[in-house]
Amino acid sequence: MVDTTNKHLLDPLSPHMECAVKKHWRPSIAMALSFGFGGMTMVALAIVIWLSFDTAKDNTFALTQEVTEVSFGSIRSHLDNNLNAAASQVTYMAELVHQGLLDPNDEKAITQTIKGALAATPQVRGMSLMRTDGSAVQAGWFDETSFFSRNQKNDNEYRFASILQDASREDGVYWGGIIWIEELKEPHISVFHPIYQGDRFIGAIGAIISISSLSDYINKLDKETGNHTYLLLNRNRVLAHPSLIDMSRSGLSAENPLPTLNQVIDGNLRRIWDEPLYDFTEVLGNGDIKGHAVDSFAGELSFLHTSFSAYGFDDLTLGIYFMEGELEGYYERLYLTGIAALVIALITVVIIFFAGKFIAMPLQRLALTSQQVGQLDLVHTQRLPGSMFRELDTAATAYNSMLGGLKWFENYVPKKLVKQLMETNGEGIISEEREITVMFTDIVSFTPLSESMPATELANLLNHHFDLLGAIIEQEGGTIDKYIGDSVMAFWGAPTQMDDHAKHACKAALRIEQALQEDNRQRKEMGLPAINIRIGIHSGLAVAGNIGAKGRVNYTLIGDTVNTAQRLESLAKEVLANSTETAKTLISAATWNYIKSDSKMETTPKGFFALRGREAETEAYELKNPIKEQCHVK
């Protein structure tokens, strides 16, 4: 007898039709699901796993390689910025002397300038200005609280002869390798820049970065990423490692300034060049990053490393290590995933279905957050939670490490510049001449201000000041090129084409004026001195693009337009000496031609001036906000 409640299922076109079904043996649903659908599912799953295994393996290796490259890129970026800050400071001081803004014979001014430079770059231990007559001014930190300065007379020619001889042959920054500072009982990385007055070579400015501070910097990165990072020189000398933070018991000396692998207390690192069990070529490919696993008493040790030449060294090895060969674990877990899927299919199709959905959830989160990272939306991108599945938990951990590195990276590179680089599919930005507007800022009377402040407070002041200016510059579409001491260089019109670049630069200057006024009101309430600045703005042609050596480039500007903007800022010190503006702004006639019809910008002609390096005189205008009471420049 047929159940009439379900007879419409027999013929949906005739739901009321009666039909008689003979009774005979039929398999149960449980049996059909178990042996029929279950068997077919197992066969289909086995075929799919077999066919897709190679693709899954390639995708896994590609993901591993990408995460590894991002991690090393982040570490290299941090290392470059940490060390190149010292190079920027010696360049800055050499330029001050060359421009006549710093007297190389004024010990007090030199000491205070060095103190300000060290405040902005705490990783730099000390600096020295060496003259060709054998005299020198040296200043730096014995520790976090003890600042020293000394003036050595001209009886030390033999001490500086080699340095000065090398400096006289160089045009710019050069690295001096490892030097041992006997007073500090510690090795340092040195960097130098020749000093010229006009065309006359008069000496060199040098800076030192202690190995212990570099090791401490690496240690902080390790705590954030969970890595074990090291930096080797010539494969056997340890240049930076967390064990070198405390040098008091290192046993190092001028004859032996760096420990060998056998002298470090990290027993794992000592095994880096042991006979490898296997390498990671299949996983990492044939790129610059290499890897291998070695045997140890605690299990397998996996090393990832890359070699490069920089900072005056011919053979540097940057690497990380970890236990139990986690990179190779990706490959092994592919098999475990397939076996687990087959086991689940044997148990029940329903479990496979729901287990698949459960596994898909973290993958969906990974896809969503990866899409946000691809759009450089790092502010709203959340860290991935852990998973009960080993593979997904490892992927989440790797992703979180990558995200942390990218967020650090975002602090050092303008986001819109990175987006444009991504849009070029890795081809970079072609250097080209284009019409741009350049801005230079400088704090008025910064040297006496820095003399009255401890290093920490001075660093906090500069960071707050740069945050204030940087936010307004970026809101107006500008790109910050660099910070030079207490100065900011920014430009408009590159890398993104901008027809009204001069207008945006001038609006930024007016908004900076008002922001500083508000900030000074708060500083006055706290009993702090007001901060006034000078601004120079010039528009013209400049070469914009990637400038630098292979493997280390900066997107920057080259041309007379840059020099003119900086010299307008310096000229404002004299021309606008009686100005009551918080931001004393001097613009060129080239910039004025772009904004002269804008009623929201008041300009006053200041005359024609001869700027160093330019044959024709430059006409300059003072830029003011015609409505002093308004809160914002629209």
XYZ file of C-alpha atoms in Angstrom, residues 71-627:
557
model
C 58.877 38.325 6.310
C 62.434 38.825 5.011
C 61.387 41.981 3.207
C 59.951 43.365 6.431
C 63.115 42.533 8.397
C 65.337 44.053 5.672
C 63.165 47.170 5.592
C 63.435 47.593 9.368
C 67.193 46.974 9.236
C 67.692 49.432 6.366
C 65.710 52.184 8.074
C 67.503 51.610 11.375
C 71.002 51.873 9.858
C 70.329 54.406 7.119
C 69.050 56.858 9.738
C 72.695 57.281 10.781
C 73.681 57.920 7.166
C 70.959 60.573 6.913
C 72.245 62.361 9.991
C 75.882 62.617 8.803
C 74.600 63.818 5.424
C 72.449 66.420 7.147
C 75.316 67.774 9.248
C 77.720 67.813 6.289
C 75.144 69.790 4.322
C 74.744 72.279 7.198
C 78.495 72.968 7.118
C 78.550 73.145 3.330
C 75.677 75.667 3.307
C 77.342 77.771 5.978
C 74.586 77.045 8.528
C 76.982 75.330 10.938
C 80.441 76.644 11.834
C 82.845 73.664 11.855
C 84.950 75.502 14.461
C 82.057 76.267 16.846
C 82.316 73.434 19.390
C 79.130 74.370 21.225
C 77.008 74.567 18.073
C 78.427 71.277 16.808
C 77.722 69.546 20.132
C 74.132 70.788 20.243
C 73.533 69.803 16.617
C 74.856 66.318 17.350
C 72.637 66.096 20.438
C 69.574 66.997 18.363
C 70.547 64.471 15.697
C 70.982 61.714 18.294
C 67.599 62.543 19.796
C 65.943 61.878 16.453
C 67.931 58.647 15.931
C 68.337 56.873 19.292
C 70.048 53.928 17.608
C 73.051 56.173 16.860
C 75.447 56.044 19.843
C 77.612 59.025 18.994
C 78.950 61.344 16.292
C 82.278 63.041 15.601
C 83.326 65.975 13.434
C 86.983 65.508 12.421
C 89.037 68.282 10.878
C 92.067 67.991 8.642
C 94.287 69.621 11.255
C 93.806 66.581 13.522
C 91.292 68.230 15.893
C 87.809 66.861 16.448
C 84.538 67.400 18.331
C 82.975 64.195 19.640
C 79.651 63.740 21.427
C 77.365 60.878 22.305
C 75.787 58.731 24.968
C 77.684 56.497 27.389
C 74.266 55.125 28.408
C 70.632 56.275 28.379
C 71.309 59.127 30.831
C 74.986 60.046 30.409
C 75.741 62.411 27.517
C 79.366 63.322 26.825
C 81.154 65.766 24.564
C 84.824 66.573 24.104
C 87.035 68.687 21.899
C 90.271 67.040 20.828
C 93.067 69.398 19.795
C 95.192 69.098 16.699
C 97.536 66.461 18.118
C 95.538 63.477 16.859
C 96.303 63.600 13.173
C 97.458 59.991 13.189
C 94.126 58.851 14.648
C 92.039 60.350 11.867
C 94.480 60.199 8.976
C 93.046 57.029 7.456
C 89.437 58.206 7.846
C 90.145 61.627 6.356
C 92.115 60.120 3.499
C 89.172 57.872 2.632
C 86.684 60.731 3.062
C 88.612 62.979 0.668
C 88.060 60.406 -2.080
C 84.302 60.133 -1.508
C 81.477 62.329 -2.786
C 78.892 61.318 -0.214
C 78.046 58.781 2.480
C 80.297 55.784 2.844
C 80.387 53.024 5.435
C 83.551 52.478 7.443
C 82.949 48.927 8.639
C 83.411 47.753 12.233
C 85.319 49.949 14.674
C 86.084 49.227 18.313
C 85.348 52.032 20.805
C 87.669 51.403 23.745
C 85.831 53.764 26.117
C 82.578 51.841 25.574
C 84.217 48.403 25.327
C 82.004 47.599 22.364
C 82.163 47.257 18.561
C 80.216 49.685 16.378
C 79.214 50.063 12.758
C 80.593 53.361 11.407
C 79.389 55.673 8.652
C 81.086 58.849 7.359
C 80.488 61.819 5.077
C 83.145 64.270 3.783
C 82.814 67.951 4.748
C 83.452 70.761 2.321
C 83.464 74.534 2.637
C 82.882 75.612 -0.885
C 85.204 73.365 -2.895
C 87.721 72.941 -0.052
C 87.818 69.647 1.801
C 88.009 70.379 5.564
C 87.249 67.063 7.244
C 84.594 64.414 7.806
C 81.554 63.776 9.996
C 81.074 60.272 11.353
C 78.415 58.356 13.313
C 78.485 55.012 15.090
C 75.750 52.447 15.740
C 76.501 50.010 18.519
C 76.211 46.293 17.891
C 74.296 45.946 21.170
C 71.621 48.482 20.086
C 71.287 46.754 16.703
C 70.929 43.408 18.510
C 68.332 44.903 20.853
C 66.414 46.159 17.814
C 66.417 42.658 16.312
C 65.326 41.211 19.660
C 62.278 43.497 19.706
C 61.355 42.386 16.191
C 61.663 38.747 17.303
C 59.259 39.323 20.178
C 56.678 40.688 17.743
C 57.072 37.998 15.083
C 58.159 34.967 17.125
C 61.240 34.514 14.915
C 64.884 33.958 15.884
C 66.720 36.523 13.750
C 70.472 36.790 13.239
C 72.927 38.753 11.095
C 76.267 37.198 10.165
C 79.383 38.715 8.625
C 81.428 36.458 6.333
C 79.258 33.499 7.446
C 81.143 33.030 10.726
C 81.145 36.366 12.577
C 77.960 37.348 14.420
C 77.086 40.984 13.650
C 73.701 41.127 15.414
C 71.911 38.659 17.683
C 69.845 38.981 20.902
C 72.726 37.443 22.874
C 74.874 40.505 22.019
C 72.597 42.999 23.797
C 74.743 42.750 26.945
C 78.416 43.198 26.032
C 79.734 43.208 29.607
C 80.823 39.549 29.468
C 81.452 39.206 25.767
C 85.237 38.986 26.037
C 85.556 41.016 22.830
C 88.403 43.419 22.111
C 89.861 45.620 19.389
C 91.700 42.574 18.016
C 88.536 40.436 18.149
C 85.597 42.872 17.877
C 82.945 40.380 16.757
C 82.187 36.936 18.219
C 82.388 33.845 16.056
C 79.534 31.352 15.848
C 81.293 29.190 18.422
C 81.447 32.105 20.871
C 77.719 32.952 20.976
C 75.575 31.345 23.679
C 72.877 30.347 21.175
C 73.615 26.664 20.606
C 71.054 26.458 17.809
C 72.739 29.186 15.752
C 76.095 27.414 16.053
C 74.700 24.546 13.969
C 73.690 26.698 10.975
C 76.435 25.360 8.688
C 76.306 21.735 9.910
C 75.730 18.981 7.348
C 72.140 19.591 6.134
C 69.509 16.849 6.347
C 67.752 18.393 3.317
C 67.210 21.823 1.784
C 64.055 23.777 0.996
C 64.676 24.371 -2.700
C 61.395 22.690 -3.670
C 59.480 24.906 -1.238
C 61.350 28.200 -1.667
C 62.261 27.953 -5.350
C 65.462 29.389 -6.801
C 65.184 32.906 -5.375
C 67.556 34.795 -3.095
C 66.174 33.167 0.042
C 67.693 29.765 0.788
C 66.896 27.245 3.477
C 67.928 23.934 4.930
C 67.351 21.712 7.950
C 70.011 20.319 10.274
C 69.860 17.820 13.093
C 70.227 18.878 16.735
C 69.710 17.412 20.179
C 66.345 19.183 20.407
C 65.151 17.945 17.013
C 65.323 19.397 13.546
C 66.421 23.018 13.131
C 65.240 24.892 10.047
C 67.280 27.863 8.810
C 66.154 30.452 6.264
C 68.737 32.974 5.115
C 69.698 35.385 2.345
C 73.047 36.943 1.463
C 73.638 40.543 0.412
C 76.253 43.284 0.359
C 75.525 46.540 2.175
C 76.767 49.054 4.732
C 80.357 48.570 3.575
C 80.372 44.785 4.101
C 80.969 42.323 1.264
C 79.185 39.283 2.692
C 76.239 39.699 5.070
C 73.850 36.860 5.868
C 70.417 37.744 7.240
C 68.393 34.821 8.528
C 65.861 33.308 10.897
C 65.631 29.815 12.326
C 62.902 27.712 13.929
C 62.371 24.210 15.230
C 61.048 21.035 13.674
C 61.061 22.075 10.006
C 57.721 23.842 9.856
C 58.149 24.762 6.186
C 58.463 21.119 5.198
C 55.430 20.455 7.388
C 53.247 22.123 4.760
C 54.044 19.328 2.340
C 53.444 16.548 4.861
C 50.156 18.021 5.986
C 48.832 17.874 2.438
C 48.878 14.082 2.749
C 47.297 14.228 6.201
C 44.490 16.366 4.838
C 43.764 13.826 2.092
C 43.838 10.877 4.505
C 41.601 12.720 6.951
C 39.127 13.433 4.147
C 38.994 9.759 3.137
C 38.477 8.669 6.754
C 35.662 11.151 7.161
C 34.055 9.876 3.933
C 34.123 6.316 5.311
C 32.308 7.386 8.450
C 29.493 9.420 6.870
C 28.797 11.828 4.046
C 27.016 14.138 6.441
C 30.123 14.548 8.589
C 32.154 15.304 5.465
C 29.685 17.975 4.454
C 29.591 19.767 7.803
C 33.304 19.300 8.397
C 33.927 20.913 5.004
C 31.793 23.889 5.968
C 33.588 24.138 9.312
C 36.983 24.095 7.626
C 35.837 26.604 5.016
C 35.001 29.265 7.604
C 38.601 30.207 8.512
C 39.541 30.005 4.825
C 36.773 32.489 4.049
C 38.135 34.770 6.771
C 41.617 34.375 5.306
C 40.332 35.254 1.813
C 38.462 38.319 3.119
C 41.407 39.638 5.128
C 43.796 38.861 2.263
C 41.609 40.966 -0.026
C 41.826 43.833 2.492
C 45.604 43.464 2.612
C 45.676 43.469 -1.195
C 43.924 46.867 -1.053
C 46.366 48.025 1.686
C 43.456 48.510 4.105
C 45.629 47.571 7.083
C 43.711 49.762 9.532
C 40.530 47.675 9.320
C 42.248 44.338 8.756
C 41.905 42.078 11.795
C 44.265 39.376 12.974
C 43.072 35.842 12.291
C 42.094 33.691 15.278
C 43.712 30.331 15.837
C 42.157 27.124 14.573
C 41.796 23.623 15.932
C 43.262 22.366 12.642
C 47.041 22.406 12.520
C 47.321 23.535 8.905
C 44.888 26.398 9.325
C 46.459 27.440 12.608
C 49.902 27.516 10.979
C 48.506 29.566 8.089
C 46.835 31.985 10.550
C 50.090 32.375 12.474
C 52.040 33.023 9.273
C 49.392 35.473 8.068
C 49.414 37.355 11.390
C 53.215 37.615 11.227
C 52.944 38.956 7.676
C 50.269 41.469 8.740
C 52.420 42.672 11.608
C 55.353 43.168 9.257
C 53.200 45.051 6.729
C 51.875 47.390 9.418
C 55.477 48.229 10.364
C 56.300 48.629 6.677
C 53.362 51.054 6.267
C 55.068 53.475 8.700
C 58.048 53.879 6.379
C 56.522 53.985 2.886
C 53.618 56.220 1.701
C 50.544 54.073 1.121
C 49.542 55.730 -2.153
C 53.071 55.208 -3.474
C 52.874 51.500 -2.646
C 49.478 51.253 -4.383
C 50.898 52.777 -7.538
C 53.852 50.401 -7.426
C 51.419 47.483 -7.114
C 49.411 48.745 -10.080
C 52.551 48.651 -12.237
C 52.784 44.858 -11.747
C 56.279 45.056 -10.306
C 57.731 47.200 -13.111
C 58.254 50.127 -10.711
C 57.702 53.801 -11.440
C 59.558 55.187 -14.475
C 61.694 58.238 -13.721
C 60.387 61.189 -15.708
C 60.436 64.982 -15.686
C 57.178 66.523 -14.597
C 55.754 69.751 -13.162
C 55.643 69.571 -9.365
C 55.533 71.747 -6.253
C 58.040 71.241 -3.426
C 57.711 72.329 0.213
C 60.436 72.612 2.856
C 59.684 73.375 6.529
C 62.036 74.171 9.391
C 61.449 74.949 13.097
C 62.494 78.495 14.049
C 65.316 78.597 16.665
C 65.407 74.821 16.947
C 69.024 74.689 18.196
C 68.455 76.757 21.388
C 65.180 74.897 21.915
C 66.976 71.541 21.711
C 69.619 72.735 24.171
C 66.997 73.269 26.863
C 65.294 69.887 26.526
C 66.268 66.329 27.503
C 66.729 63.943 24.605
C 63.487 62.043 25.271
C 61.373 65.201 25.416
C 63.045 66.515 22.286
C 62.285 63.275 20.437
C 58.639 63.441 21.603
C 58.404 67.059 20.447
C 59.737 66.197 16.976
C 57.461 63.153 16.645
C 54.401 65.231 17.614
C 55.459 68.018 15.248
C 55.969 65.612 12.338
C 52.608 63.925 13.048
C 50.897 67.321 12.911
C 52.514 68.385 9.629
C 52.445 64.934 8.043
C 48.690 64.490 8.529
C 47.904 67.811 6.813
C 50.366 67.214 3.957
C 48.881 63.781 3.198
C 45.302 65.105 3.483
C 46.179 67.665 0.812
C 47.503 64.935 -1.484
C 51.183 65.539 -0.824
C 53.952 62.969 -0.466
C 56.493 63.262 2.356
C 59.933 62.665 0.866
C 62.032 62.735 4.035
C 62.563 64.151 7.489
C 65.871 66.032 7.823
C 66.570 66.852 11.453
C 63.687 69.181 12.383
C 62.761 69.784 8.723
C 60.204 68.184 6.404
C 60.486 67.882 2.629
C 57.232 67.175 0.778
C 56.028 67.434 -2.804
C 52.855 67.476 -4.895
C 52.349 66.320 -8.472
C 54.113 62.969 -8.162
C 53.791 60.025 -8.239
C 50.144 60.824 -9.069
C 49.585 63.487 -11.724
C 48.032 66.609 -10.122
C 47.098 69.710 -12.139
C 46.538 71.910 -9.051
C 49.640 70.787 -7.154
C 50.673 74.333 -6.210
C 47.239 75.122 -4.789
C 47.268 72.011 -2.618
C 50.785 72.801 -1.358
C 49.753 76.353 -0.398
C 46.559 75.117 1.255
C 48.686 72.711 3.249
C 50.913 75.596 4.382
C 47.895 77.636 5.531
C 46.385 74.660 7.340
C 49.734 74.023 9.032
C 49.685 77.661 10.196
C 46.310 77.204 11.874
C 47.149 73.792 13.292
C 50.307 75.202 14.887
C 48.342 78.110 16.357
C 45.944 75.687 18.041
C 48.829 73.505 19.183
C 50.666 76.523 20.586
C 47.590 77.508 22.595
C 47.698 74.099 24.252
C 51.467 74.376 24.784
C 50.985 77.787 26.403
C 48.469 76.305 28.858
C 51.090 73.718 29.803
C 53.768 76.389 30.219
C 55.674 75.309 27.126
C 57.259 77.597 24.510
C 55.469 78.130 21.215
C 56.679 76.405 18.046
C 57.055 78.591 14.961
C 58.264 77.386 11.582
C 59.474 78.668 8.227
C 58.109 77.267 4.977
C 59.525 77.544 1.471
C 57.421 76.540 -1.574
C 58.470 76.452 -5.228
C 56.919 75.001 -8.403
C 58.777 73.803 -11.447
C 60.178 70.870 -13.362
C 61.938 68.043 -11.561
C 62.869 64.445 -12.271
C 60.578 62.202 -10.201
C 61.141 58.482 -9.900
C 63.031 55.633 -8.302
C 66.552 56.827 -7.501
C 69.210 54.665 -5.855
C 71.328 51.567 -6.157
C 69.996 48.206 -7.286
C 68.016 46.606 -4.476
C 67.753 49.865 -2.493
C 65.867 52.743 -4.119
C 63.785 55.686 -2.945
C 61.027 57.454 -4.831
C 62.287 61.045 -4.725
C 62.882 64.230 -6.718
C 66.001 65.579 -8.393
C 66.422 69.041 -9.854
C 66.806 72.754 -9.250
C 63.170 72.996 -8.123
C 64.038 71.101 -4.939
C 67.051 73.316 -4.201
C 65.044 76.485 -4.825
C 62.294 75.452 -2.374
C 64.870 74.737 0.327
C 66.622 78.050 -0.255
C 63.303 79.926 -0.115
C 62.761 78.386 3.314
C 66.217 79.577 4.395
C 65.567 82.992 2.839
C 62.405 83.380 4.941
C 64.646 83.702 8.005
C 65.768 87.123 6.722
C 62.867 88.291 4.563
C 60.125 87.396 7.056
C 62.101 88.164 10.214
C 59.429 90.663 11.361
C 56.463 88.487 10.405
C 54.083 87.565 13.229
C 52.834 84.444 11.453
C 53.233 81.130 13.223
C 54.238 79.598 9.881
C 56.283 82.175 7.977
C 55.708 81.089 4.376
C 57.691 82.274 1.372
C 56.645 81.145 -2.114
C 58.215 81.706 -5.512
C 56.643 83.597 -8.393
C 56.257 80.272 -10.210
C 54.007 79.044 -7.406
C 52.274 82.428 -7.124
C 51.206 82.236 -10.782
C 49.188 79.117 -9.940
C 47.306 80.641 -6.978
C 47.185 84.378 -7.721
C 43.460 84.252 -8.583
C 42.501 82.360 -5.418
C 40.780 84.783 -3.013
C 41.376 82.452 -0.067
C 45.110 83.012 -0.284
C 46.694 86.396 0.459
C 50.130 87.082 -0.977
C 52.505 89.995 -0.532
C 55.417 90.574 -2.961
C 58.781 90.665 -1.198
C 61.038 91.463 -4.115
C 63.709 89.726 -6.157
C 66.491 87.743 -4.496
C 69.678 86.030 -5.655
C 69.569 82.409 -4.514
C 72.734 80.372 -4.363
C 73.154 78.161 -7.420
C 70.759 80.189 -9.647
C 71.923 82.770 -12.182
C 68.606 84.646 -12.433
C 67.081 86.355 -9.420
C 64.005 84.732 -7.898
C 60.876 86.729 -7.117
C 59.353 85.783 -3.746
C 55.955 86.346 -2.102
C 54.778 85.959 1.468
C 51.721 83.675 1.741
C 49.075 84.443 4.372
C 45.533 83.428 5.187
C 43.276 86.459 4.530
C 40.682 85.276 7.109
